[in-house]
Amino acid sequence: MSNYQTNKPGDDNNRTSDHRNREEFEETPTWAAVVTVLGYAILSALGWLRDFLRHIGLEEKRTAHDPNPKDFVPLYQSYECFYTRNLYTRIRDVFNQPIASVAGAKVHVMERVSDDYNWTFKFSGKKIPSINLGSYNYLGFAENQGPCSEQAIKSIETYAVTTCSTRHELGHQRYVKELESLMAEYLNVEDCIAFGMGFATNALNIPTLAGKGDLILSDKLNHVSLILGARLSGATIRTFNHNDMKDLEAHLRKAIISGQPRTCRPWKKILIIVEGVYSMEGSLCKLPEIIELKKKYKAYLYVDEAHSIGAIGSRGRGVVDYWKVDPNDIEIHMGTFTKSFGSAGGYIAGKKNIIDYIRVSSHSACYSSSMSAPIVQQIISALSIIMGRDGTNDGQKRIQQLACNVRYFRRQLVDMGFIVYGNNNSPVVPVMLFMPAKIAAVNREMLKRDCAVVTVGFPATLLTESRVRFCISAGHTKEMLDHALKAMDEVGHLVSLRYSKKNPHHRWVELDHADYDKEYTS
């Protein structure tokens, strides 16, 4: 029934080369694309009409007024305001949903009500217990009990909550050095430096590594933190098509042959920037091929493993582990602690001379406060469990359970006829919605069925590529996943989400569940 191959969780050796690189990006049906564009066109037309009615006083204007005096250049971009007023506000209830519990496998969503069409909200006082399918809690370490929480709480008794200083002044505590040493050992590299914010790890450190006269080759689907960091660097930026090695090589060849614009001088250096797992697509970078190209053309490689570290590979060491490449073939290893480790912050790892340079040159290292003791201790505790230093195999069990859950969940979505993007083994599972009305409908209907999900649309995605993005966790039980699959089956039938032309359409009860249960019994 399924187009997917199955293998034992965590077993990399029995994956074929094709299965490793198997990614689904089924083309948008033409009729769905046309209807989606028409939907946005109708919404925009109605929006302009309502703006006109507000302007002449027939409709109350609820938005903030531009504070600038008359004849000044507008402070806000007009289309952004228009989009917020007339499109985003209509479905604002499905975004920024507050929770009132630990963001574990289950979460309590605080119910909000609005009597003015989502311009304002009030809390009803009701908490909705839901299966959490939106948080990046890949290994299930987002907990308020257990060894990680206990050690994090204990660290406050010793070190308090903060140092109130940067590491260049009086904020260099030994627990941060312990984290960096442990992370370098885990990644099998020479050195590592940790930062208090994952976004800033990219945005403020890429300018340290690249500048004027350098060329950055960036995947078109890279995260905004990478885009911002590249822009702040002052380097020339060129993008290549997502995971397209031929296009990347064409850019590399052109850069080597033509050099810099106008002067034709050689680039000082060329930096290729990619992600391990792309957070909106669920795809994995083609790391072996990228390494081959970067060696061939003498470029440097920056790999963002925010969504792959801990979540991919038989030992949870990211795409480097998944593809079994030499960590020394990558100059810059970047990742965050906000996902698989259940904490906050980010890191950059690699050769000692590069990390030493970042320590003294990075704005993030010089001007940000030192990481908080409980935050660091949470990471150290989770990392120790993953590495097996706690004397148990709990870390390996979590890694295997995540891999098992991902295949179990993804296979059934595909076999029900949904268009599912991404790699077979990615914990990010996007299901395509396409039409703007379905962004809100799917979110609301899933919450009615006790499933908290994240739906995403334009401008975070292309106009015709709205989606619901499931994030699978090792903390999810088979019963939770079955409940979510049943709910998605019902919602998919209700709002017509089965777009796939490659796979037959089935209801969840029609599937051969014994086949999928092998994921849990093998």
Short mmCIF file of C-alpha atoms in Angstrom, two decimals, residues 89 91-95 112-123:
data_model
loop_
_atom_site.label_atom_id
_atom_site.label_comp_id
_atom_site.label_asym_id
_atom_site.label_seq_id
_atom_site.Cartn_x
_atom_site.Cartn_y
_atom_site.Cartn_z
CA THR A 89 -6.83 39.45 11.21
CA ILE A 91 -7.72 34.13 11.04
CA ARG A 92 -5.64 35.64 13.85
CA ASP A 93 -7.18 33.24 16.37
CA VAL A 94 -5.13 30.33 14.98
CA PHE A 95 -1.80 32.12 15.49
CA ARG A 112 -9.63 32.77 23.55
CA VAL A 113 -12.86 34.34 22.37
CA SER A 114 -13.47 37.45 20.31
CA ASP A 115 -16.60 39.52 19.82
CA ASP A 116 -15.08 41.85 17.21
CA TYR A 117 -13.84 39.42 14.53
CA ASN A 118 -10.38 38.81 16.01
CA TRP A 119 -9.36 42.43 16.52
CA THR A 120 -9.20 41.73 20.27
CA PHE A 121 -9.33 38.59 22.40
CA LYS A 122 -10.51 37.65 25.87
CA PHE A 123 -9.61 34.53 27.79
#
